[in-house]
Short mmCIF file of C-alpha atoms in Angstrom, two decimals:
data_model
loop_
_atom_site.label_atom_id
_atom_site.label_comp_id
_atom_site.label_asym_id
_atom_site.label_seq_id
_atom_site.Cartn_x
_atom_site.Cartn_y
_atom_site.Cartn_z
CA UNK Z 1 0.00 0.00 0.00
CA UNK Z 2 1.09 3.74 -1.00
CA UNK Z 3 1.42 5.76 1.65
CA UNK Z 4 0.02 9.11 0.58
CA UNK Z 5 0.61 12.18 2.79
CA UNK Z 6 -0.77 15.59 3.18
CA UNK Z 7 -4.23 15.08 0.68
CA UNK Z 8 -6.78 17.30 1.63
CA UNK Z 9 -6.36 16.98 5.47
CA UNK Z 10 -5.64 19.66 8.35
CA UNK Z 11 -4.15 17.06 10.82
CA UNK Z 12 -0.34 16.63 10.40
CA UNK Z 13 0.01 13.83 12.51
CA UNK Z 14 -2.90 11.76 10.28
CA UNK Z 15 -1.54 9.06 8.17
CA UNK Z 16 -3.21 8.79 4.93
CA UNK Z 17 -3.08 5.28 2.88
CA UNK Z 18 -3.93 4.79 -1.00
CA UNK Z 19 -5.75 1.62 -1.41
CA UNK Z 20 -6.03 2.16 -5.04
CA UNK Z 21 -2.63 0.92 -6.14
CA UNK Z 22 -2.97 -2.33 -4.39
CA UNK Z 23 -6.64 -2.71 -5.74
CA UNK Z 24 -4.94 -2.22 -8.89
CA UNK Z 25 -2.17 -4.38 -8.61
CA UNK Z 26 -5.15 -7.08 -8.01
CA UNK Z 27 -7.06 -6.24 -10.99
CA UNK Z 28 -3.81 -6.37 -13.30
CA UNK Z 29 -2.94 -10.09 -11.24
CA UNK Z 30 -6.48 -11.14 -12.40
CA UNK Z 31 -5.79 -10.13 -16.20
CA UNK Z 32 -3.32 -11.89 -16.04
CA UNK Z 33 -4.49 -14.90 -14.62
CA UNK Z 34 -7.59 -14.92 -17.05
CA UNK Z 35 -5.18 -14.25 -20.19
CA UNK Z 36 -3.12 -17.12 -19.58
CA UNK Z 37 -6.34 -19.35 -18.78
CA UNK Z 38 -7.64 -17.88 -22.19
CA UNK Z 39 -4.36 -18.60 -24.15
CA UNK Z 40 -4.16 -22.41 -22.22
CA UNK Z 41 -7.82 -23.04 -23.41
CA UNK Z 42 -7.04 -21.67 -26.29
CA UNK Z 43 -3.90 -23.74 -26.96
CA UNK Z 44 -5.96 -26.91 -26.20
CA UNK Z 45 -8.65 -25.90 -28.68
CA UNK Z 46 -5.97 -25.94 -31.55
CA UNK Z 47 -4.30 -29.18 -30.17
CA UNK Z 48 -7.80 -30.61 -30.27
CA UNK Z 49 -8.64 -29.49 -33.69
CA UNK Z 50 -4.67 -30.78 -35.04
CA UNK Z 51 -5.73 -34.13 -33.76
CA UNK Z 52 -9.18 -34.22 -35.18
CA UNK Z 53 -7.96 -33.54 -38.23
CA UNK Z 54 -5.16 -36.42 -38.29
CA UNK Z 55 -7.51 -38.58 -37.02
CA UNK Z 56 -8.30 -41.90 -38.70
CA UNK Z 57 -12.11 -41.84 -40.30
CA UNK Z 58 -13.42 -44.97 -41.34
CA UNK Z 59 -17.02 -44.11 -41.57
CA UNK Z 60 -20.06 -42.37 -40.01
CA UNK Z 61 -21.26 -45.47 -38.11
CA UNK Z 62 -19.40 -47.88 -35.61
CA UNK Z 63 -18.47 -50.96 -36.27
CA UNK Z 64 -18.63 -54.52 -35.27
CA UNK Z 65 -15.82 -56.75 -35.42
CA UNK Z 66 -17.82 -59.15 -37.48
CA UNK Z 67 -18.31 -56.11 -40.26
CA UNK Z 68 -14.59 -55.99 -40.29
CA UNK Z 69 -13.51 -58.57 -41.77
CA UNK Z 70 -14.77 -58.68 -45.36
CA UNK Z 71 -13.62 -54.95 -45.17
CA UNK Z 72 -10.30 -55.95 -44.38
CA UNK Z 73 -10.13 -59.00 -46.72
CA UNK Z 74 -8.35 -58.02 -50.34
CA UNK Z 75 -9.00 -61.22 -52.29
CA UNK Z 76 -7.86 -61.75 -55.75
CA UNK Z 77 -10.02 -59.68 -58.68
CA UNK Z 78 -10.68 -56.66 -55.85
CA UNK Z 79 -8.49 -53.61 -56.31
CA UNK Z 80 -5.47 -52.99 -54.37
CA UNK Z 81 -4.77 -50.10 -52.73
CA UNK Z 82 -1.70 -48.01 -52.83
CA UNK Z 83 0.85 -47.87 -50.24
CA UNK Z 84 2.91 -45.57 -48.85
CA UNK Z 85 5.07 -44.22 -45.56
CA UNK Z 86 2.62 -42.79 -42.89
CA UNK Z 87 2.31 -38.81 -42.79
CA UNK Z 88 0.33 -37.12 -40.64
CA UNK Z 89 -3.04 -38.47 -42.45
CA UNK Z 90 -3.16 -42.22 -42.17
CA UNK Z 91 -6.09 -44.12 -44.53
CA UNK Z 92 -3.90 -46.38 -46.24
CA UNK Z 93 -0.36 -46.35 -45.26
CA UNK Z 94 2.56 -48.54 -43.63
CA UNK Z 95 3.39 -47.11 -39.91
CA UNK Z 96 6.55 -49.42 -39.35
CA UNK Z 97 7.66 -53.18 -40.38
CA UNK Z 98 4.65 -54.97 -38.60
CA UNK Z 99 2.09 -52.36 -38.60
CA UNK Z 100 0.26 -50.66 -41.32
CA UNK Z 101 -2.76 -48.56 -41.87
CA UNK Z 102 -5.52 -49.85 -44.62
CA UNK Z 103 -8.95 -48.16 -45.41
CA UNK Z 104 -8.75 -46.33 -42.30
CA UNK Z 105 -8.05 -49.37 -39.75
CA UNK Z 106 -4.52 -50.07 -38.24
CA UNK Z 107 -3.42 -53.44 -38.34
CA UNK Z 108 -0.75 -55.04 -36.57
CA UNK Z 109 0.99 -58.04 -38.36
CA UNK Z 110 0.41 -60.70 -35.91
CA UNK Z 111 2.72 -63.57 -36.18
CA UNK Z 112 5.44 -61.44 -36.37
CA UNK Z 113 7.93 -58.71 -34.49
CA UNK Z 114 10.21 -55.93 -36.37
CA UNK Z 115 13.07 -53.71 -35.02
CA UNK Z 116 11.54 -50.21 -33.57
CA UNK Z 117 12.00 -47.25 -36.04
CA UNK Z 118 9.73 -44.55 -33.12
CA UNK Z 119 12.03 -45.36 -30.10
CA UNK Z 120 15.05 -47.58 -31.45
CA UNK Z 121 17.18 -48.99 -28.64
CA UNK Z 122 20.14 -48.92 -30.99
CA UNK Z 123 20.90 -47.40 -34.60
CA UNK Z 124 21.17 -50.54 -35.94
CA UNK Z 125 17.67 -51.28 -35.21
CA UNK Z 126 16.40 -48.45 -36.48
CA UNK Z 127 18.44 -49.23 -40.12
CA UNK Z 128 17.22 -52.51 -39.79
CA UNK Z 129 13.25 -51.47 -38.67
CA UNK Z 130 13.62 -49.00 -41.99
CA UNK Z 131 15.03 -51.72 -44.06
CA UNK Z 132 11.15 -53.57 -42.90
CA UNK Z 133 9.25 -50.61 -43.04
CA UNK Z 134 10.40 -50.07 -46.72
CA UNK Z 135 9.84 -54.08 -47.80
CA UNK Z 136 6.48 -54.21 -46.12
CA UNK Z 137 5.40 -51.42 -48.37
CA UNK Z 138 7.05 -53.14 -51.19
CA UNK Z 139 4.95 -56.18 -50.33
CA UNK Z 140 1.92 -54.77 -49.94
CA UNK Z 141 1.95 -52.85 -53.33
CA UNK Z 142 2.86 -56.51 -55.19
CA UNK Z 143 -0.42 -57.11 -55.69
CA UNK Z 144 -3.83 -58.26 -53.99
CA UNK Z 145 -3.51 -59.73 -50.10
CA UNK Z 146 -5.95 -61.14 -47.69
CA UNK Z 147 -5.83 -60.38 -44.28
CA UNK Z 148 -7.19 -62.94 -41.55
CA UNK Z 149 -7.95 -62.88 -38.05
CA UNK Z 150 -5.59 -65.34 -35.51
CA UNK Z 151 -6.30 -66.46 -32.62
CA UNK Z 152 -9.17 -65.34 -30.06
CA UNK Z 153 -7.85 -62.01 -29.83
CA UNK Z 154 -9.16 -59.23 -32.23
CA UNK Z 155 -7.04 -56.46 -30.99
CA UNK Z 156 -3.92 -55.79 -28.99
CA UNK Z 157 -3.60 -53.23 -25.90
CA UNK Z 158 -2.89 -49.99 -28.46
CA UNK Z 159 -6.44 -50.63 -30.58
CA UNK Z 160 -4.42 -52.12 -33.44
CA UNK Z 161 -6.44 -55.20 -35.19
CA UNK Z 162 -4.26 -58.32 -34.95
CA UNK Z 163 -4.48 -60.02 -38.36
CA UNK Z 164 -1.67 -61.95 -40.39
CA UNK Z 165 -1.32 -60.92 -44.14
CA UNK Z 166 -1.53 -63.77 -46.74
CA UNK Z 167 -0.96 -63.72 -50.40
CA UNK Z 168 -1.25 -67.16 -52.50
CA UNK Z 169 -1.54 -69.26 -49.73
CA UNK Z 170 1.57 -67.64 -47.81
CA UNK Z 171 1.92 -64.93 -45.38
CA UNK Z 172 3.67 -62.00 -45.82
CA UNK Z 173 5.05 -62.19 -42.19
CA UNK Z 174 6.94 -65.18 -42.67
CA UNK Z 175 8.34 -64.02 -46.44
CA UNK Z 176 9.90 -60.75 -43.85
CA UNK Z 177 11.06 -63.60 -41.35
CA UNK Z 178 13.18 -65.20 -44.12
CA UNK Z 179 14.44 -61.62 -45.37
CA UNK Z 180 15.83 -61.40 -42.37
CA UNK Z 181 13.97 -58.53 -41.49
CA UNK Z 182 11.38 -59.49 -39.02
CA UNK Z 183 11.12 -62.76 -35.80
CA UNK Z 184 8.52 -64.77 -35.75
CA UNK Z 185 5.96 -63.44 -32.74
CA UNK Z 186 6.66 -65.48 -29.20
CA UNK Z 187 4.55 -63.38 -27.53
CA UNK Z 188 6.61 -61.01 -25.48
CA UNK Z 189 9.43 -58.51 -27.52
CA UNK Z 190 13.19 -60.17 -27.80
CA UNK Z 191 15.56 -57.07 -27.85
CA UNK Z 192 17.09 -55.59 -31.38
CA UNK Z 193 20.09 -54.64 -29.68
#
């Protein structure tokens, strides 16, 4: 508080105090306060809106795992679509070496595990988790592919349908396991390292 002096009074030993630079001093801490609120909300708006817009669509409606699969299946005489490496908009894209993006669904490759390319332990599993990344493309752009459900399980922890990829009777899983580029799936991740 300002101690103001003298104003407008006749008694000399009468102490005057200014409350109006403190209440001031509140009123500007307040702005403040409800400008940064405003610029927080603000920022979480935009965040919002980045990751609506990046945000895999696959249609208006939910749907049941039993409408997925002839969705997911590519058989022979169907057209194939094109792949390429995952941007910010994924419809129909490859992610890494075992998981992959098609029509708007992510799939993981299920009976099989590639080197990390997002958070490599190593560089040379990250060359080698490009090196996958790259041929699973390649594979996928060969031609027509089926993908199948395994097992009892329909997704894994992250949302990602577990399926194994099959072309002409063989899956491309195993053709990446004998590239060198992939491990068959134990269950549980073996270090790249």
């Amino acid at each position: 508080m300002a101690r103001k002096e003298g104003r407008g009074t006749k008694d000399d030993n009468v102490v005057r105090f200014d409350f109006r630079d403190k209440l001031k001093k509140q009123h500007d801490k307040r702005r403040r306060k409800e400008w940064m609120f405003g610029l927080g909300a603000f920022s979480i708006v935009v965040a919002g809106g980045m990751l609506a817009l990046s945000w895999p669509v696959s249609g208006l409606t939910s749907t049941a795992p039993s409408e997925l699969a002839p969705k997911l299946s590519l058989m022979a005489g169907s057209a194939s679509p094109r792949f390429e490496l995952c941007g910010v908009t994924r419809r129909t894209c490859v992610v890494d070496g075992d998981t992959f993006w098609l029509e708007g669904e992510k799939i993981r490759i299920a009976d099989i595990d590639t080197p990390e390319i997002g958070e490599p332990k190593c560089d040379s599993e990250y060359q080698l988790g490009m090196k996958a990344t790259y041929r699973l493309r390649d594979l996928l752009n060969e031609g027509t592919f089926e993908v199948r459900p395994i097992g009892n399980r329909d997704e894994d922890r992250f949302g990602r349908k577990l399926r194994v990829v099959v072309r002409g009777g063989q899956s491309l899983g195993d053709q990446l396991v004998r590239e060198g580029l992939a491990r068959t799936w134990t269950g549980r991740r073996e270090p790249w390292c």
